[in-house]
Structure formats: C-alpha cells, structure tokens
C-alpha cells in the first residue's frame, strides 16, 4: 500500500526541525529519531493523524500509543505524575523510560491514543533532535516505532524509508539511534510494575526506588490493554455487519446510510478509525438500546476497526 506521495528526508538542522514541527502541527506524519528507535510521529490531539499512524503501520489492532513530550512539566499537562512515578521521572527523564500514568481529564488527547483506556503512556526522550522537535511542536506527539507492523524496529532513517516511504510525509534524519531497543515501560498497580523491558535496565529502576521493580505477571490484565475480549465495550449489546437497523436498535453507520451516528458517511476508513472510540463512548452515554454497526470492509484500517468492534460485541 502506498499513498502515492513522496516521503521527504529532512536534515538534522534548525531548518529541518522547524519544518518537521510545522508538518506535525499541520497533521502530517513525520518519523523522528529518539535515543531508542525511530518513532512514527503524529499530533496526539489530531484524530486523523493518529488514525493514519495505524494505517501507515498496517497495525491490525488499535494498541495504545506512547505520548512524547519534552519534559516533566509537559507530562503533567496530560498525566498525573506523583509518588513513585515522580521519583522515576525525576531520576530517568529525559531517557529511555516510558511511564503508564493516570490520564488527566483535561489532557485533550484523541481517544485513539489511549484506545479508550484511563491511562496514558508518557515518554520524555533524551535525543537532542527529539527534544528540539517536541519543544517546537508544543503538543504531545504520539510515536510507535516507525516500522510496518510485524517488522523490526528502525534505528536509522534508511530503515524507516525502507519500510514506510510513500506512506508518511517525512523522516527527520538523525543518523543511528544510540540505544537501539525500545524504551523500558513501567506501569503502576499501584506499585511499579515492569510492563516491557527495554533501554533502561531494570536494576536502575530498583536502584532509584530503593526496592526492586516486579516484572509483570504474564497473566495479569494490565499486561494486555484491549486484549481481553470485551475490554471497554459499551454497556449496550452490539451487533456487527448490520445491513439494516432492527426495531429498537441504534445504528452506528458507515457509508451512505441513515444512522444515529456515522463513522464515515463517505466510507473513508481513516475517518472511521478517527471517530470510532469517541462515537462508541457517545453511544454508551446515549443509553442502553442495542447498537447495530454497518458492515466495515475488512481491509487496511478496517481490520483494526473490526477487531475493536468484535471485542465490543463479544458476550460478557
Ligand atoms: O522506545 C520507544 O518506546 C519507542 C520510541 C519511538 O519512543 N516507541 C514504542 O512505541 O516502542 P510502541 O507503540 O511500539 O510501543 C508502545 C507500547 C505498546 O506495547 C503498548 O501496548 C504500550 O506501550 N502501552 C501504551 N499505552 C499503554 C497503556 N495505557 N497501558 C499499558 N500499556 C500501554
Ligand atoms: Mg514497535
């Protein structure tokens, strides 16, 4: 799949950073270097940009994304950073550590970023280009690793180009990444739990806290946001592939149908993905009447949308 546009390679200069920041603010997708791996960046407050990240990566699922900010103050605008989380942030930010924190009500991020979860993964990267870029964008930037789903994470601009050229607007070329593996992810249960080993050694975490950090229990729910079948389903029953609305049902439409809410009247999968979580929540607030959902083509982003709808439709 290519979107048929040329991916610009931006130089690691003041001008290149300014251009990357302007593009991100305008809703474009720009890959940028961090000290761990290259991220596939998009404006975390722009529904369409976030949806396009999943499309560009061909991710079959809406996994929650990491929001990147330049410093602890910016992190506090979107998340609650207190107690041991604050201790870790002060010890290791900027650096290869991601913290999963309570999402602030007024964070202003798209629901697709958190996949509807009440928590947000936050990272303050140390790479000077990432720092300069995030400071210039003045908004949180979500960035999964800049590789097509299922492929190896990129540690050079060439790797990014090989996987994503034609699907994203630009790559900010910062040479090779120093760390080369993804950030360490820590969640709170409420005690710190290692969710993903990564660039920051586990021993360092324990050293800063004065007590070792437990590895997550593989069976624990925190390990798998969105993986449980009915996770974050609306309260009302949900029926997929509904060609027509049956009596008493509310219709969440797709394409040119008369519906209570329409994911995309134009039948555009990016628009539908951008609207999905917000509209499911809106339907949830709207009552208990069963929800019928129009058929969504099972191609491109449609696969991730259908995956989420299947979870919402699962018996519970
Ligand atoms: O080094 C890195 O962390 C890179 C660079 C670009 O910053 N980014 C990265 O992002 O590895 P990604 O999307 O490939 O990995 C994000 C991980 C996923 O496994 C996701 O499930 C987890 O973070 N995650 C995100 N939000 C979460 C949340 N609210 N609760 C639990 N896990 C979360
Ligand atoms: Mg990845």
Short mmCIF file of N, CA, C and O and ligand atoms in Angstrom, two decimals, residues 57 59 145 147 153 182, ligand 2:
data_model
loop_
_atom_site.label_atom_id
_atom_site.label_comp_id
_atom_site.label_asym_id
_atom_site.label_seq_id
_atom_site.Cartn_x
_atom_site.Cartn_y
_atom_site.Cartn_z
N UNK A 57 1.29 1.95 9.52
CA UNK A 57 1.97 0.75 10.06
C UNK A 57 1.25 -0.54 9.70
O UNK A 57 1.78 -1.62 9.93
N UNK A 59 -1.17 -1.67 11.30
CA UNK A 59 -1.40 -2.38 12.56
C UNK A 59 -2.79 -2.98 12.55
O UNK A 59 -3.77 -2.27 12.31
N UNK A 145 7.10 2.73 17.20
CA UNK A 145 8.29 2.55 16.39
C UNK A 145 7.91 2.66 14.90
O UNK A 145 6.82 2.23 14.51
N UNK A 147 8.08 1.34 12.02
CA UNK A 147 8.20 0.19 11.13
C UNK A 147 6.82 -0.34 10.82
O UNK A 147 5.90 -0.18 11.63
N UNK A 153 12.12 -2.96 14.47
CA UNK A 153 12.13 -1.52 14.76
C UNK A 153 13.32 -0.85 14.07
O UNK A 153 14.42 -1.40 14.02
N UNK A 182 13.71 -0.46 22.22
CA UNK A 182 12.64 0.41 22.70
C UNK A 182 12.80 0.76 24.19
O UNK A 182 13.52 0.07 24.92
MG1 LIG B 2 7.06 -1.38 17.98
#
